[in-house]
GROMACS .gro file of C-alpha atoms in nm:
model
  375
    1MET     CA    1  -1.699  -2.371  10.338
    2SER     CA    2  -1.581  -2.002  10.311
    3GLY     CA    3  -1.422  -1.822  10.601
    4CYS     CA    4  -1.714  -1.811  10.834
    5ILE     CA    5  -1.670  -1.995  11.169
    6ASN     CA    6  -1.892  -2.076  11.452
    7ASN     CA    7  -1.800  -1.830  11.731
    8GLN     CA    8  -2.012  -1.961  12.016
    9ASN     CA    9  -1.752  -1.960  12.255
   10SER     CA   10  -1.570  -1.643  12.173
   11ALA     CA   11  -1.727  -1.424  12.450
   12GLU     CA   12  -1.629  -1.716  12.715
   13ALA     CA   13  -1.276  -1.696  12.567
   14GLY     CA   14  -1.270  -1.302  12.641
   15SER     CA   15  -1.281  -1.189  12.277
   16PHE     CA   16  -1.530  -0.946  12.150
   17ALA     CA   17  -1.572  -0.831  11.799
   18THR     CA   18  -1.641  -0.475  11.728
   19PRO     CA   19  -1.979  -0.406  11.572
   20PRO     CA   20  -1.959  -0.218  11.236
   21PRO     CA   21  -2.074   0.142  11.208
   22VAL     CA   22  -2.388   0.202  11.039
   23GLY     CA   23  -2.204   0.346  10.729
   24SER     CA   24  -2.063   0.017  10.673
   25PHE     CA   25  -2.401  -0.108  10.533
   26PRO     CA   26  -2.525  -0.058  10.156
   27ALA     CA   27  -2.861   0.102  10.126
   28TYR     CA   28  -2.951  -0.148   9.870
   29PRO     CA   29  -2.742  -0.460   9.864
   30ALA     CA   30  -2.628  -0.648   9.582
   31SER     CA   31  -2.883  -0.942   9.604
   32TRP     CA   32  -3.204  -1.087   9.464
   33TYR     CA   33  -3.542  -0.908   9.489
   34LEU     CA   34  -3.898  -1.003   9.417
   35PHE     CA   35  -4.040  -0.802   9.149
   36CYS     CA   36  -4.402  -0.952   9.083
   37HIS     CA   37  -4.582  -1.247   8.960
   38LYS     CA   38  -4.551  -1.333   8.582
   39ARG     CA   39  -4.927  -1.314   8.531
   40GLU     CA   40  -4.893  -0.941   8.611
   41LEU     CA   41  -4.693  -0.886   8.299
   42SER     CA   42  -4.969  -0.884   8.044
   43LYS     CA   43  -4.856  -0.544   7.979
   44PRO     CA   44  -4.545  -0.345   8.126
   45LEU     CA   45  -4.532  -0.310   8.494
   46SER     CA   46  -4.346  -0.002   8.661
   47LYS     CA   47  -4.283   0.025   9.026
   48ARG     CA   48  -4.086   0.207   9.292
   49ILE     CA   49  -3.830  -0.030   9.431
   50LEU     CA   50  -3.485   0.010   9.590
   51GLY     CA   51  -3.516   0.397   9.567
   52ARG     CA   52  -3.570   0.391   9.213
   53HIS     CA   53  -3.848   0.338   8.942
   54LEU     CA   54  -3.821  -0.007   8.752
   55VAL     CA   55  -4.019  -0.157   8.467
   56ALA     CA   56  -4.073  -0.525   8.398
   57PHE     CA   57  -4.215  -0.657   8.079
   58GLN     CA   58  -4.224  -0.976   7.882
   59THR     CA   59  -4.107  -0.972   7.515
   60GLN     CA   60  -4.307  -1.157   7.217
   61SER     CA   61  -4.064  -1.463   7.266
   62GLY     CA   62  -4.140  -1.468   7.648
   63LYS     CA   63  -3.829  -1.320   7.768
   64ILE     CA   64  -3.881  -1.135   8.103
   65CYS     CA   65  -3.683  -0.813   8.146
   66VAL     CA   66  -3.637  -0.568   8.432
   67MET     CA   67  -3.495  -0.226   8.358
   68ALA     CA   68  -3.492   0.139   8.463
   69ALA     CA   69  -3.830   0.290   8.402
   70HIS     CA   70  -3.768   0.644   8.299
   71CYS     CA   71  -3.683   0.675   7.938
   72SER     CA   72  -3.353   0.805   7.860
   73HIS     CA   73  -3.468   1.090   7.638
   74MET     CA   74  -3.730   1.276   7.847
   75GLY     CA   75  -3.786   1.075   8.130
   76ALA     CA   76  -4.141   0.906   8.053
   77ASP     CA   77  -4.228   0.597   8.234
   78LEU     CA   78  -4.195   0.319   8.005
   79GLY     CA   79  -4.462   0.124   8.209
   80CYS     CA   80  -4.705   0.326   8.033
   81GLY     CA   81  -4.561   0.216   7.710
   82ASN     CA   82  -4.623  -0.106   7.498
   83VAL     CA   83  -4.409  -0.429   7.414
   84VAL     CA   84  -4.342  -0.431   7.049
   85GLY     CA   85  -4.188  -0.758   6.944
   86GLU     CA   86  -3.869  -0.806   7.158
   87SER     CA   87  -3.863  -0.439   7.269
   88ILE     CA   88  -4.049  -0.184   7.491
   89GLN     CA   89  -4.165   0.119   7.333
   90CYS     CA   90  -4.180   0.482   7.506
   91PRO     CA   91  -4.533   0.618   7.510
   92PHE     CA   92  -4.390   0.968   7.452
   93HIS     CA   93  -4.186   0.957   7.137
   94ASN     CA   94  -4.185   0.585   7.062
   95TRP     CA   95  -3.819   0.515   7.115
   96LYS     CA   96  -3.768   0.152   7.152
   97TYR     CA   97  -3.540  -0.036   7.408
   98GLY     CA   98  -3.436  -0.412   7.364
   99ALA     CA   99  -3.406  -0.650   7.659
  100ASP     CA  100  -3.052  -0.526   7.715
  101GLY     CA  101  -3.172  -0.183   7.784
  102VAL     CA  102  -3.017  -0.026   7.466
  103CYS     CA  103  -3.212   0.193   7.240
  104ASN     CA  104  -3.252   0.010   6.897
  105HIS     CA  105  -3.503   0.257   6.708
  106ILE     CA  106  -3.584   0.617   6.717
  107PRO     CA  107  -3.851   0.724   6.487
  108GLY     CA  108  -3.724   0.949   6.196
  109THR     CA  109  -3.353   0.884   6.240
  110GLY     CA  110  -3.091   0.598   6.227
  111ALA     CA  111  -2.863   0.798   6.459
  112ILE     CA  112  -2.910   0.662   6.814
  113PRO     CA  113  -2.696   0.862   7.084
  114VAL     CA  114  -2.497   0.686   7.323
  115PHE     CA  115  -2.700   0.799   7.618
  116ALA     CA  116  -2.994   0.622   7.487
  117ARG     CA  117  -2.990   0.313   7.704
  118GLN     CA  118  -3.157   0.199   8.011
  119THR     CA  119  -2.995   0.028   8.305
  120SER     CA  120  -3.102  -0.335   8.287
  121TYR     CA  121  -3.082  -0.611   8.560
  122PRO     CA  122  -3.028  -0.986   8.567
  123VAL     CA  123  -3.367  -1.184   8.585
  124GLU     CA  124  -3.484  -1.516   8.684
  125GLU     CA  125  -3.831  -1.669   8.678
  126ARG     CA  126  -3.906  -1.940   8.939
  127HIS     CA  127  -4.252  -2.085   9.014
  128GLY     CA  128  -4.408  -1.804   8.824
  129TYR     CA  129  -4.244  -1.532   9.032
  130VAL     CA  130  -3.993  -1.263   8.887
  131PHE     CA  131  -3.689  -1.204   9.061
  132PHE     CA  132  -3.392  -0.953   8.963
  133PHE     CA  133  -3.059  -0.894   9.096
  134ASN     CA  134  -2.943  -0.543   9.198
  135GLY     CA  135  -2.632  -0.514   8.985
  136THR     CA  136  -2.513  -0.538   8.634
  137ALA     CA  137  -2.428  -0.900   8.686
  138ALA     CA  138  -2.572  -1.148   8.929
  139LEU     CA  139  -2.292  -1.239   9.199
  140PHE     CA  140  -2.461  -1.558   9.288
  141PRO     CA  141  -2.751  -1.760   9.154
  142LEU     CA  142  -3.108  -1.725   9.272
  143PRO     CA  143  -3.084  -1.936   9.575
  144PHE     CA  144  -3.315  -2.247   9.665
  145PHE     CA  145  -3.311  -2.476   9.943
  146PHE     CA  146  -2.985  -2.678   9.964
  147ASP     CA  147  -3.017  -3.060   9.796
  148ALA     CA  148  -3.340  -2.952   9.660
  149ASP     CA  149  -3.456  -2.919   9.316
  150PRO     CA  150  -3.723  -2.628   9.253
  151LYS     CA  151  -3.906  -2.849   9.012
  152ASP     CA  152  -3.981  -3.070   9.294
  153PHE     CA  153  -4.194  -2.822   9.464
  154SER     CA  154  -4.504  -2.606   9.441
  155ALA     CA  155  -4.508  -2.236   9.573
  156GLY     CA  156  -4.794  -2.064   9.742
  157ARG     CA  157  -4.926  -1.714   9.710
  158ILE     CA  158  -4.702  -1.432   9.843
  159PHE     CA  159  -4.777  -1.308  10.197
  160SER     CA  160  -4.630  -0.978  10.318
  161TYR     CA  161  -4.568  -0.779  10.636
  162LEU     CA  162  -4.377  -0.455  10.726
  163SER     CA  163  -4.087  -0.460  10.963
  164ASP     CA  164  -4.013  -0.121  11.149
  165CYS     CA  165  -3.661  -0.167  11.105
  166ASN     CA  166  -3.375  -0.136  10.859
  167TRP     CA  167  -3.288  -0.437  10.623
  168PHE     CA  168  -2.980  -0.554  10.798
  169VAL     CA  169  -3.123  -0.571  11.153
  170ASN     CA  170  -3.439  -0.750  11.009
  171ALA     CA  171  -3.185  -0.998  10.857
  172ALA     CA  172  -3.003  -1.028  11.190
  173HIS     CA  173  -3.319  -1.179  11.363
  174GLY     CA  174  -3.209  -1.514  11.228
  175TYR     CA  175  -2.877  -1.474  11.430
  176ASP     CA  176  -3.030  -1.327  11.741
  177THR     CA  177  -3.079  -1.641  11.945
  178GLN     CA  178  -3.167  -1.465  12.267
  179HIS     CA  179  -3.503  -1.337  12.101
  180PHE     CA  180  -3.620  -1.687  11.985
  181ASP     CA  181  -3.743  -1.755  12.356
  182ALA     CA  182  -3.857  -1.400  12.442
  183VAL     CA  183  -4.025  -1.313  12.109
  184HIS     CA  184  -4.122  -1.668  11.944
  185ASP     CA  185  -4.167  -1.900  12.241
  186ARG     CA  186  -3.895  -2.133  12.136
  187LYS     CA  187  -3.667  -2.291  12.380
  188LEU     CA  188  -3.308  -2.369  12.220
  189LEU     CA  189  -3.209  -2.739  12.293
  190ALA     CA  190  -2.857  -2.695  12.200
  191PRO     CA  191  -2.625  -2.409  12.090
  192PRO     CA  192  -2.678  -2.306  11.740
  193GLN     CA  193  -2.439  -2.381  11.462
  194ILE     CA  194  -2.345  -2.093  11.244
  195ASP     CA  195  -2.141  -2.138  10.916
  196CYS     CA  196  -2.104  -2.007  10.566
  197PRO     CA  197  -2.188  -2.273  10.298
  198HIS     CA  198  -2.128  -2.018  10.033
  199ARG     CA  199  -1.937  -1.683  10.010
  200PHE     CA  200  -2.276  -1.494   9.988
  201ALA     CA  201  -2.457  -1.716  10.241
  202ARG     CA  202  -2.453  -1.737  10.619
  203ARG     CA  203  -2.644  -2.018  10.771
  204ASN     CA  204  -2.776  -2.065  11.120
  205ARG     CA  205  -2.904  -2.416  11.238
  206TYR     CA  206  -3.043  -2.502  11.581
  207ARG     CA  207  -3.287  -2.728  11.758
  208ALA     CA  208  -3.574  -2.585  11.966
  209GLU     CA  209  -3.886  -2.695  12.149
  210VAL     CA  210  -4.211  -2.505  12.082
  211LEU     CA  211  -4.351  -2.383  12.418
  212GLY     CA  212  -4.701  -2.329  12.305
  213ARG     CA  213  -4.776  -1.997  12.444
  214THR     CA  214  -5.001  -1.860  12.172
  215ASN     CA  215  -5.305  -2.012  11.995
  216LEU     CA  216  -5.092  -2.062  11.662
  217ASP     CA  217  -4.821  -2.240  11.881
  218ARG     CA  218  -5.097  -2.472  12.041
  219ILE     CA  219  -5.236  -2.579  11.695
  220LEU     CA  220  -4.872  -2.625  11.552
  221LYS     CA  221  -4.769  -2.848  11.839
  222ALA     CA  222  -5.071  -3.055  11.819
  223LEU     CA  223  -5.050  -3.099  11.436
  224ALA     CA  224  -4.677  -3.093  11.369
  225GLY     CA  225  -4.511  -3.175  11.708
  226ARG     CA  226  -4.319  -3.008  11.990
  227ARG     CA  227  -3.965  -3.000  11.855
  228VAL     CA  228  -3.825  -2.860  11.543
  229GLU     CA  229  -3.474  -2.822  11.385
  230ILE     CA  230  -3.463  -2.487  11.201
  231SER     CA  231  -3.239  -2.382  10.929
  232ILE     CA  232  -3.199  -2.012  10.848
  233THR     CA  233  -2.985  -1.913  10.550
  234ASN     CA  234  -2.930  -1.556  10.435
  235TRP     CA  235  -2.803  -1.485  10.090
  236GLY     CA  236  -2.654  -1.140  10.018
  237GLY     CA  237  -2.816  -0.977  10.320
  238THR     CA  238  -3.208  -0.944  10.186
  239PHE     CA  239  -3.282  -1.313  10.056
  240VAL     CA  240  -3.355  -1.562  10.336
  241LEU     CA  241  -3.441  -1.933  10.306
  242ILE     CA  242  -3.595  -2.101  10.612
  243THR     CA  243  -3.652  -2.473  10.670
  244GLY     CA  244  -3.827  -2.629  10.982
  245ASP     CA  245  -3.840  -2.990  11.025
  246PHE     CA  246  -4.066  -3.085  11.295
  247ASP     CA  247  -4.169  -3.425  11.437
  248ARG     CA  248  -4.461  -3.472  11.192
  249ALA     CA  249  -4.423  -3.201  10.936
  250HIS     CA  250  -4.160  -3.021  10.723
  251SER     CA  251  -4.182  -2.636  10.647
  252ARG     CA  252  -4.013  -2.463  10.365
  253PHE     CA  253  -4.027  -2.073  10.277
  254ILE     CA  254  -3.839  -1.795  10.150
  255ILE     CA  255  -3.853  -1.418  10.276
  256ALA     CA  256  -3.735  -1.178  10.001
  257THR     CA  257  -3.683  -0.831  10.187
  258GLN     CA  258  -3.672  -0.493  10.037
  259PRO     CA  259  -3.526  -0.192  10.195
  260LEU     CA  260  -3.778   0.109  10.196
  261ASP     CA  261  -3.754   0.469  10.245
  262GLY     CA  262  -3.764   0.571  10.605
  263GLY     CA  263  -3.556   0.273  10.742
  264LYS     CA  264  -3.828   0.014  10.724
  265THR     CA  265  -3.830  -0.326  10.544
  266LEU     CA  266  -4.086  -0.493  10.313
  267CYS     CA  267  -4.085  -0.860  10.372
  268GLU     CA  268  -4.252  -1.068  10.121
  269GLY     CA  269  -4.282  -1.447  10.201
  270ILE     CA  270  -4.344  -1.767   9.964
  271VAL     CA  271  -4.426  -2.108  10.119
  272PHE     CA  272  -4.337  -2.435   9.939
  273ALA     CA  273  -4.462  -2.789   9.956
  274PRO     CA  274  -4.361  -3.099   9.784
  275ARG     CA  275  -4.512  -3.114   9.423
  276LEU     CA  276  -4.767  -3.406   9.427
  277LYS     CA  277  -4.727  -3.615   9.126
  278ASN     CA  278  -5.069  -3.722   9.077
  279PRO     CA  279  -5.269  -3.458   8.910
  280LEU     CA  280  -5.581  -3.548   9.091
  281ALA     CA  281  -5.435  -3.531   9.424
  282ARG     CA  282  -5.257  -3.210   9.325
  283ALA     CA  283  -5.577  -3.044   9.224
  284MET     CA  284  -5.754  -3.172   9.550
  285PHE     CA  285  -5.501  -3.112   9.819
  286GLY     CA  286  -5.204  -2.898   9.664
  287ARG     CA  287  -5.357  -2.566   9.705
  288LEU     CA  288  -5.515  -2.648  10.061
  289THR     CA  289  -5.144  -2.756  10.178
  290LEU     CA  290  -5.000  -2.456  10.070
  291GLU     CA  291  -5.250  -2.222  10.199
  292SER     CA  292  -5.241  -2.395  10.545
  293ARG     CA  293  -4.855  -2.354  10.548
  294ARG     CA  294  -4.908  -1.986  10.457
  295PHE     CA  295  -5.145  -1.923  10.734
  296PHE     CA  296  -4.914  -2.037  10.982
  297THR     CA  297  -4.589  -1.914  10.854
  298HIS     CA  298  -4.741  -1.567  10.800
  299GLY     CA  299  -4.889  -1.546  11.147
  300TYR     CA  300  -4.574  -1.640  11.306
  301LEU     CA  301  -4.367  -1.381  11.136
  302LYS     CA  302  -4.622  -1.095  11.148
  303ASP     CA  303  -4.673  -1.149  11.505
  304GLU     CA  304  -4.310  -1.053  11.564
  305ALA     CA  305  -4.319  -0.754  11.315
  306ASP     CA  306  -4.643  -0.612  11.510
  307ARG     CA  307  -4.486  -0.666  11.852
  308LEU     CA  308  -4.136  -0.517  11.798
  309LEU     CA  309  -4.126  -0.150  11.710
  310GLY     CA  310  -3.919   0.155  11.769
  311THR     CA  311  -3.551   0.026  11.840
  312ARG     CA  312  -3.250   0.153  11.703
  313TYR     CA  313  -2.915   0.014  11.599
  314ASN     CA  314  -2.637   0.163  11.793
  315ALA     CA  315  -2.291  -0.019  11.766
  316ALA     CA  316  -2.171   0.122  12.097
  317THR     CA  317  -2.463  -0.048  12.295
  318MET     CA  318  -2.400  -0.406  12.177
  319ILE     CA  319  -2.249  -0.647  12.453
  320PRO     CA  320  -2.086  -0.991  12.438
  321HIS     CA  321  -2.411  -1.170  12.459
  322ASP     CA  322  -2.499  -1.030  12.122
  323ARG     CA  323  -2.183  -1.192  11.968
  324ASP     CA  324  -2.382  -1.380  11.690
  325MET     CA  325  -2.556  -1.083  11.574
  326ILE     CA  326  -2.235  -0.882  11.573
  327ASP     CA  327  -2.060  -1.141  11.361
  328PHE     CA  328  -2.342  -1.144  11.116
  329PHE     CA  329  -2.342  -0.768  11.103
  330ASN     CA  330  -1.967  -0.773  11.035
  331TRP     CA  331  -2.006  -1.048  10.766
  332VAL     CA  332  -2.293  -0.882  10.580
  333ALA     CA  333  -2.136  -0.521  10.590
  334ALA     CA  334  -1.823  -0.674  10.423
  335LEU     CA  335  -1.997  -0.856  10.128
  336PRO     CA  336  -1.879  -0.765   9.794
  337GLN     CA  337  -2.131  -0.523   9.612
  338CYS     CA  338  -2.001  -0.563   9.257
  339ALA     CA  339  -1.818  -0.805   9.034
  340ASP     CA  340  -1.496  -0.596   9.048
  341THR     CA  341  -1.440  -0.689   9.410
  342LEU     CA  342  -1.494  -1.056   9.339
  343SER     CA  343  -1.173  -1.029   9.097
  344SER     CA  344  -0.967  -0.817   9.312
  345PRO     CA  345  -0.923  -1.007   9.649
  346GLY     CA  346  -0.679  -0.737   9.770
  347VAL     CA  347  -0.930  -0.470   9.727
  348ALA     CA  348  -1.153  -0.370  10.014
  349PRO     CA  349  -1.532  -0.428   9.943
  350PHE     CA  350  -1.725  -0.104   9.866
  351GLY     CA  351  -1.396   0.075   9.753
  352SER     CA  352  -1.539   0.208   9.435
  353PRO     CA  353  -1.705   0.530   9.426
  354SER     CA  354  -2.022   0.365   9.292
  355ALA     CA  355  -2.035   0.134   9.578
  356ALA     CA  356  -1.974   0.424   9.824
  357ALA     CA  357  -2.256   0.601   9.696
  358ASN     CA  358  -2.484   0.314   9.776
  359ARG     CA  359  -2.398   0.293  10.139
  360LEU     CA  360  -2.591   0.436  10.437
  361THR     CA  361  -2.446   0.739  10.574
  362PRO     CA  362  -2.376   0.784  10.969
  363THR     CA  363  -2.646   1.046  10.976
  364THR     CA  364  -2.914   0.793  10.834
  365SER     CA  365  -3.206   0.702  11.062
  366VAL     CA  366  -3.207   0.351  11.125
  367PRO     CA  367  -3.512   0.207  11.324
  368LEU     CA  368  -3.488  -0.158  11.392
  369ILE     CA  369  -3.684  -0.428  11.520
  370ALA     CA  370  -3.599  -0.524  11.873
  371THR     CA  371  -3.243  -0.663  11.937
  372THR     CA  372  -3.266  -0.653  12.304
  373THR     CA  373  -3.060  -0.924  12.486
  374HIS     CA  374  -3.276  -1.160  12.698
  375LYS     CA  375  -3.034  -1.424  12.839
   0.00000   0.00000   0.00000
């Protein structure tokens, strides 16, 4: 374990951690983000993501690349260009860029200027989905469920919903134990256990009873059971893996979040089910299993997003009962944002000018999903 401990008794002991100021949080954390499905890359695909335009494409050999979309020459969108062999070609003057983002061909000249390069990002493909890391190098591997092999699972279709909140408060829901009953109709059966199984991961595990106050919960209780053991693991602030072990069913899904302009958060979910080994059974029941899991999971999460609007983060109004959220806020605000901070333990995270430029300012509007205490 890294230096993360369970602080369940901190309030009773009289200690109270100080919540971080809003300027402590990066605008776009160094983490993994979902870009698209591989089947969308029959031609280059550009989109606005993380406050910038990026393009994804697949080379002739099958390598998938993500890089800055605006050509370093005159800013044309490479998403309107073509893939030529192992390069992407700009639609304006036919400049070509390799998978590393470096220009390797300019028509009519062999002199390639130093500025002719695109920022490129680490990329991983899993279950047909394309993920990229926001940084020059991935600070941690693309996460999956502990003690599980991705090859043993099938993935469902993406579902999405919009959270009227900033990314770090959306992430803090997993550590806001007071809202589980008030919002999700879940009664905790024991104090949650919070730890850090990896330097970039924070996990919350708890047992709960499904109270059955909504139609979805009544169906869930009848099919899966009344009690559930939940594990929520946040990687890097924006990439979340959730497991739910019910009496008669097991749930696995990820939520890949994306900070949006205006202090909102796009949440994109993918459910997983054990991959059926029999081809006939997989063809008959595999998709049905994934679709049913997707229905319940999406409904559960979207209900929360629809009900909780218009709150704001204010470090001055947090109280001792918010201790689990405060611990999460301090943890996520202190995560290294570049490889330099990993190799220099004596240097405070976000110490470099480039990292400082990526942080929220105290004047940034920060709408949140509710973090009101209910105990």
